[in-house]
């Protein structure tokens, strides 16, 4: 039809840090493809801005392509690997800074502890959701198997019961 198929987006919730110019801010990555991502924050950058997103040791450089409300889309400079981004642990402390560079923002230890707790809760929630989904699917399979066995027993036992009565002379 002349349209290029849209690349698959993988839905995630990854808390990260973003730099626009000299300012750092918190950002949540909502979905990722191999060449871009959609993220949300309190004051999203305007289209055309170049940004840097950091998650642990991973640094993503890209250009903001669109912005709507709290969300914005980024086309990345390099290809992204979703599994690497999701499995990247958050750093326990900030990377070492050059002594001559001024840091625009300092994060309080309380905030880091709170974010670590939020990340642990998110991981526990994902694990619980996986287990819950497995249990529900297993129960559904058992219920369908029981229903099938019951129906099969009913279908096969009627002729056998008739045959037994005929042989008994009734």
PDB file of C-alpha atoms in Angstrom:
ATOM      1  CA  UNK A   1       0.000   0.000   0.000  1.00  0.00           C
ATOM      2  CA  UNK A   2       3.059   2.270  -0.038  1.00  0.00           C
ATOM      3  CA  UNK A   3       3.315   2.585   3.744  1.00  0.00           C
ATOM      4  CA  UNK A   4       6.376   1.522   5.652  1.00  0.00           C
ATOM      5  CA  UNK A   5       5.358  -0.909   8.427  1.00  0.00           C
ATOM      6  CA  UNK A   6       5.743   0.526  11.908  1.00  0.00           C
ATOM      7  CA  UNK A   7       8.443  -1.093  13.992  1.00  0.00           C
ATOM      8  CA  UNK A   8       7.303  -3.020  17.052  1.00  0.00           C
ATOM      9  CA  UNK A   9       7.362  -1.052  20.317  1.00  0.00           C
ATOM     10  CA  UNK A  10       8.003  -2.893  23.566  1.00  0.00           C
ATOM     11  CA  UNK A  11       6.169  -1.449  26.555  1.00  0.00           C
ATOM     12  CA  UNK A  12       8.386  -0.880  29.596  1.00  0.00           C
ATOM     13  CA  UNK A  13       8.507   1.347  32.675  1.00  0.00           C
ATOM     14  CA  UNK A  14      12.127   2.316  33.243  1.00  0.00           C
ATOM     15  CA  UNK A  15      12.984   5.207  35.577  1.00  0.00           C
ATOM     16  CA  UNK A  16      15.993   7.108  34.214  1.00  0.00           C
ATOM     17  CA  UNK A  17      17.710  10.497  34.191  1.00  0.00           C
ATOM     18  CA  UNK A  18      17.668  12.876  31.231  1.00  0.00           C
ATOM     19  CA  UNK A  19      19.857  15.828  30.363  1.00  0.00           C
ATOM     20  CA  UNK A  20      18.570  18.625  28.169  1.00  0.00           C
ATOM     21  CA  UNK A  21      21.252  21.276  27.786  1.00  0.00           C
ATOM     22  CA  UNK A  22      22.790  21.625  31.263  1.00  0.00           C
ATOM     23  CA  UNK A  23      19.675  20.584  33.214  1.00  0.00           C
ATOM     24  CA  UNK A  24      19.096  17.073  34.550  1.00  0.00           C
ATOM     25  CA  UNK A  25      15.637  15.707  35.312  1.00  0.00           C
ATOM     26  CA  UNK A  26      13.848  12.459  36.080  1.00  0.00           C
ATOM     27  CA  UNK A  27      12.191  10.675  33.191  1.00  0.00           C
ATOM     28  CA  UNK A  28      10.265   7.416  32.769  1.00  0.00           C
ATOM     29  CA  UNK A  29      10.785   5.435  29.547  1.00  0.00           C
ATOM     30  CA  UNK A  30       7.381   3.999  28.498  1.00  0.00           C
ATOM     31  CA  UNK A  31       8.204   2.119  25.306  1.00  0.00           C
ATOM     32  CA  UNK A  32      11.274   1.254  23.266  1.00  0.00           C
ATOM     33  CA  UNK A  33      11.999   0.229  19.696  1.00  0.00           C
ATOM     34  CA  UNK A  34      15.390  -0.410  18.106  1.00  0.00           C
ATOM     35  CA  UNK A  35      15.712   3.207  16.917  1.00  0.00           C
ATOM     36  CA  UNK A  36      13.743   5.224  19.443  1.00  0.00           C
ATOM     37  CA  UNK A  37      11.772   5.508  22.618  1.00  0.00           C
ATOM     38  CA  UNK A  38       8.786   7.250  24.151  1.00  0.00           C
ATOM     39  CA  UNK A  39       9.264   8.811  27.548  1.00  0.00           C
ATOM     40  CA  UNK A  40       7.417  11.046  29.957  1.00  0.00           C
ATOM     41  CA  UNK A  41       8.428  13.723  32.450  1.00  0.00           C
ATOM     42  CA  UNK A  42       7.065  16.847  34.140  1.00  0.00           C
ATOM     43  CA  UNK A  43       8.568  19.278  31.619  1.00  0.00           C
ATOM     44  CA  UNK A  44       9.241  17.501  28.322  1.00  0.00           C
ATOM     45  CA  UNK A  45      11.796  18.898  25.875  1.00  0.00           C
ATOM     46  CA  UNK A  46      10.627  20.568  22.693  1.00  0.00           C
ATOM     47  CA  UNK A  47      10.949  18.830  19.327  1.00  0.00           C
ATOM     48  CA  UNK A  48      14.366  19.339  17.785  1.00  0.00           C
ATOM     49  CA  UNK A  49      16.272  19.300  21.096  1.00  0.00           C
ATOM     50  CA  UNK A  50      19.073  16.817  21.546  1.00  0.00           C
ATOM     51  CA  UNK A  51      18.914  14.905  24.801  1.00  0.00           C
ATOM     52  CA  UNK A  52      20.937  12.390  26.782  1.00  0.00           C
ATOM     53  CA  UNK A  53      19.144   9.657  28.747  1.00  0.00           C
ATOM     54  CA  UNK A  54      21.077   7.645  31.315  1.00  0.00           C
ATOM     55  CA  UNK A  55      20.139   4.347  32.909  1.00  0.00           C
ATOM     56  CA  UNK A  56      22.959   2.809  34.947  1.00  0.00           C
ATOM     57  CA  UNK A  57      25.975   2.742  32.651  1.00  0.00           C
ATOM     58  CA  UNK A  58      23.909   3.050  29.462  1.00  0.00           C
ATOM     59  CA  UNK A  59      23.874   6.453  27.763  1.00  0.00           C
ATOM     60  CA  UNK A  60      21.273   7.090  25.049  1.00  0.00           C
ATOM     61  CA  UNK A  61      21.708  10.155  22.834  1.00  0.00           C
ATOM     62  CA  UNK A  62      18.840  11.190  20.619  1.00  0.00           C
ATOM     63  CA  UNK A  63      16.744  13.944  19.117  1.00  0.00           C
ATOM     64  CA  UNK A  64      13.222  14.767  20.273  1.00  0.00           C
ATOM     65  CA  UNK A  65      10.879  14.218  17.323  1.00  0.00           C
ATOM     66  CA  UNK A  66       7.511  15.001  18.902  1.00  0.00           C
ATOM     67  CA  UNK A  67       6.007  16.149  22.181  1.00  0.00           C
ATOM     68  CA  UNK A  68       2.438  15.973  23.482  1.00  0.00           C
ATOM     69  CA  UNK A  69       1.490  16.739  27.088  1.00  0.00           C
ATOM     70  CA  UNK A  70       3.962  15.005  29.404  1.00  0.00           C
ATOM     71  CA  UNK A  71       5.143  12.550  26.725  1.00  0.00           C
ATOM     72  CA  UNK A  72       7.708  12.874  23.962  1.00  0.00           C
ATOM     73  CA  UNK A  73       9.302  10.670  21.314  1.00  0.00           C
ATOM     74  CA  UNK A  74      13.036  10.363  20.713  1.00  0.00           C
ATOM     75  CA  UNK A  75      14.894   9.064  17.672  1.00  0.00           C
ATOM     76  CA  UNK A  76      18.146   7.655  18.971  1.00  0.00           C
ATOM     77  CA  UNK A  77      21.597   8.060  17.533  1.00  0.00           C
ATOM     78  CA  UNK A  78      22.460   4.377  17.977  1.00  0.00           C
ATOM     79  CA  UNK A  79      20.385   1.218  17.892  1.00  0.00           C
ATOM     80  CA  UNK A  80      18.837   0.188  21.214  1.00  0.00           C
ATOM     81  CA  UNK A  81      18.665  -3.300  22.646  1.00  0.00           C
ATOM     82  CA  UNK A  82      15.547  -3.528  24.781  1.00  0.00           C
ATOM     83  CA  UNK A  83      16.736  -6.472  26.869  1.00  0.00           C
ATOM     84  CA  UNK A  84      19.972  -4.672  27.743  1.00  0.00           C
ATOM     85  CA  UNK A  85      18.096  -1.528  28.723  1.00  0.00           C
ATOM     86  CA  UNK A  86      15.569  -3.386  30.883  1.00  0.00           C
ATOM     87  CA  UNK A  87      18.157  -5.561  32.618  1.00  0.00           C
ATOM     88  CA  UNK A  88      20.579  -2.688  33.316  1.00  0.00           C
ATOM     89  CA  UNK A  89      20.736  -2.162  37.090  1.00  0.00           C
ATOM     90  CA  UNK A  90      20.607   1.325  38.519  1.00  0.00           C
ATOM     91  CA  UNK A  91      23.903   2.587  39.850  1.00  0.00           C
ATOM     92  CA  UNK A  92      24.286   2.654  43.632  1.00  0.00           C
ATOM     93  CA  UNK A  93      26.064   5.991  43.340  1.00  0.00           C
ATOM     94  CA  UNK A  94      26.630   8.612  40.705  1.00  0.00           C
ATOM     95  CA  UNK A  95      29.495   8.175  38.250  1.00  0.00           C
ATOM     96  CA  UNK A  96      32.686  10.066  39.123  1.00  0.00           C
ATOM     97  CA  UNK A  97      32.633  13.639  37.815  1.00  0.00           C
ATOM     98  CA  UNK A  98      35.585  15.581  36.454  1.00  0.00           C
ATOM     99  CA  UNK A  99      36.751  18.057  39.085  1.00  0.00           C
ATOM    100  CA  UNK A 100      36.619  20.997  36.663  1.00  0.00           C
ATOM    101  CA  UNK A 101      33.008  20.392  35.579  1.00  0.00           C
ATOM    102  CA  UNK A 102      30.193  21.995  37.508  1.00  0.00           C
ATOM    103  CA  UNK A 103      27.243  19.744  38.295  1.00  0.00           C
ATOM    104  CA  UNK A 104      23.889  21.449  37.657  1.00  0.00           C
ATOM    105  CA  UNK A 105      21.943  19.412  40.188  1.00  0.00           C
ATOM    106  CA  UNK A 106      22.720  17.327  43.264  1.00  0.00           C
ATOM    107  CA  UNK A 107      20.398  14.512  44.250  1.00  0.00           C
ATOM    108  CA  UNK A 108      19.614  13.980  47.890  1.00  0.00           C
ATOM    109  CA  UNK A 109      20.361  10.583  49.438  1.00  0.00           C
ATOM    110  CA  UNK A 110      16.739  10.355  50.579  1.00  0.00           C
ATOM    111  CA  UNK A 111      15.598  10.666  47.000  1.00  0.00           C
ATOM    112  CA  UNK A 112      17.988   7.940  45.863  1.00  0.00           C
ATOM    113  CA  UNK A 113      16.706   5.625  48.587  1.00  0.00           C
ATOM    114  CA  UNK A 114      13.116   6.363  47.571  1.00  0.00           C
ATOM    115  CA  UNK A 115      13.856   5.654  43.911  1.00  0.00           C
ATOM    116  CA  UNK A 116      15.625   2.414  44.821  1.00  0.00           C
ATOM    117  CA  UNK A 117      12.554   1.351  46.807  1.00  0.00           C
ATOM    118  CA  UNK A 118      10.308   2.231  43.869  1.00  0.00           C
ATOM    119  CA  UNK A 119      12.493   0.194  41.490  1.00  0.00           C
ATOM    120  CA  UNK A 120      12.388  -2.808  43.860  1.00  0.00           C
ATOM    121  CA  UNK A 121       8.594  -2.504  44.137  1.00  0.00           C
ATOM    122  CA  UNK A 122       8.339  -2.370  40.348  1.00  0.00           C
ATOM    123  CA  UNK A 123      10.427  -5.533  39.989  1.00  0.00           C
ATOM    124  CA  UNK A 124       8.388  -7.338  42.685  1.00  0.00           C
ATOM    125  CA  UNK A 125       5.207  -6.274  40.908  1.00  0.00           C
ATOM    126  CA  UNK A 126       6.501  -7.662  37.607  1.00  0.00           C
ATOM    127  CA  UNK A 127       7.436 -10.946  39.268  1.00  0.00           C
ATOM    128  CA  UNK A 128       4.025 -11.209  40.960  1.00  0.00           C
ATOM    129  CA  UNK A 129       2.271 -10.469  37.662  1.00  0.00           C
ATOM    130  CA  UNK A 130       4.233 -13.233  35.927  1.00  0.00           C
ATOM    131  CA  UNK A 131       3.403 -15.776  38.644  1.00  0.00           C
ATOM    132  CA  UNK A 132      -0.257 -14.703  38.721  1.00  0.00           C
ATOM    133  CA  UNK A 133      -0.510 -15.021  34.942  1.00  0.00           C
ATOM    134  CA  UNK A 134       1.028 -18.518  35.064  1.00  0.00           C
ATOM    135  CA  UNK A 135      -1.405 -19.644  37.799  1.00  0.00           C
ATOM    136  CA  UNK A 136      -4.456 -18.305  35.928  1.00  0.00           C
ATOM    137  CA  UNK A 137      -3.398 -19.991  32.682  1.00  0.00           C
ATOM    138  CA  UNK A 138      -2.691 -23.274  34.512  1.00  0.00           C
ATOM    139  CA  UNK A 139      -6.130 -23.172  36.182  1.00  0.00           C
ATOM    140  CA  UNK A 140      -7.779 -22.485  32.823  1.00  0.00           C
ATOM    141  CA  UNK A 141      -5.962 -25.462  31.243  1.00  0.00           C
ATOM    142  CA  UNK A 142      -7.004 -27.740  34.123  1.00  0.00           C
ATOM    143  CA  UNK A 143     -10.628 -26.540  33.855  1.00  0.00           C
ATOM    144  CA  UNK A 144     -10.721 -27.144  30.084  1.00  0.00           C
ATOM    145  CA  UNK A 145      -9.140 -30.602  30.545  1.00  0.00           C
ATOM    146  CA  UNK A 146     -11.690 -31.511  33.214  1.00  0.00           C
ATOM    147  CA  UNK A 147     -14.569 -30.282  31.034  1.00  0.00           C
ATOM    148  CA  UNK A 148     -13.223 -32.265  28.059  1.00  0.00           C
ATOM    149  CA  UNK A 149     -12.760 -35.426  30.139  1.00  0.00           C
ATOM    150  CA  UNK A 150     -16.260 -35.097  31.609  1.00  0.00           C
ATOM    151  CA  UNK A 151     -17.814 -34.650  28.165  1.00  0.00           C
ATOM    152  CA  UNK A 152     -15.832 -37.578  26.755  1.00  0.00           C
ATOM    153  CA  UNK A 153     -16.906 -39.793  29.690  1.00  0.00           C
ATOM    154  CA  UNK A 154     -20.554 -38.865  29.082  1.00  0.00           C
ATOM    155  CA  UNK A 155     -20.309 -39.594  25.371  1.00  0.00           C
ATOM    156  CA  UNK A 156     -18.558 -42.956  25.830  1.00  0.00           C
ATOM    157  CA  UNK A 157     -20.474 -44.186  28.895  1.00  0.00           C
ATOM    158  CA  UNK A 158     -23.973 -43.957  27.327  1.00  0.00           C
ATOM    159  CA  UNK A 159     -23.391 -46.667  24.659  1.00  0.00           C
ATOM    160  CA  UNK A 160     -21.462 -48.799  27.158  1.00  0.00           C
ATOM    161  CA  UNK A 161     -24.336 -48.580  29.645  1.00  0.00           C
ATOM    162  CA  UNK A 162     -26.843 -49.557  26.906  1.00  0.00           C
ATOM    163  CA  UNK A 163     -24.622 -52.475  25.890  1.00  0.00           C
ATOM    164  CA  UNK A 164     -24.332 -53.705  29.501  1.00  0.00           C
ATOM    165  CA  UNK A 165     -28.159 -53.646  29.905  1.00  0.00           C
ATOM    166  CA  UNK A 166     -28.614 -55.552  26.631  1.00  0.00           C
ATOM    167  CA  UNK A 167     -26.138 -58.213  27.703  1.00  0.00           C
ATOM    168  CA  UNK A 168     -27.773 -58.540  31.099  1.00  0.00           C
ATOM    169  CA  UNK A 169     -31.069 -59.259  29.363  1.00  0.00           C
ATOM    170  CA  UNK A 170     -32.992 -56.225  30.422  1.00  0.00           C
TER     171      UNK A 170
END
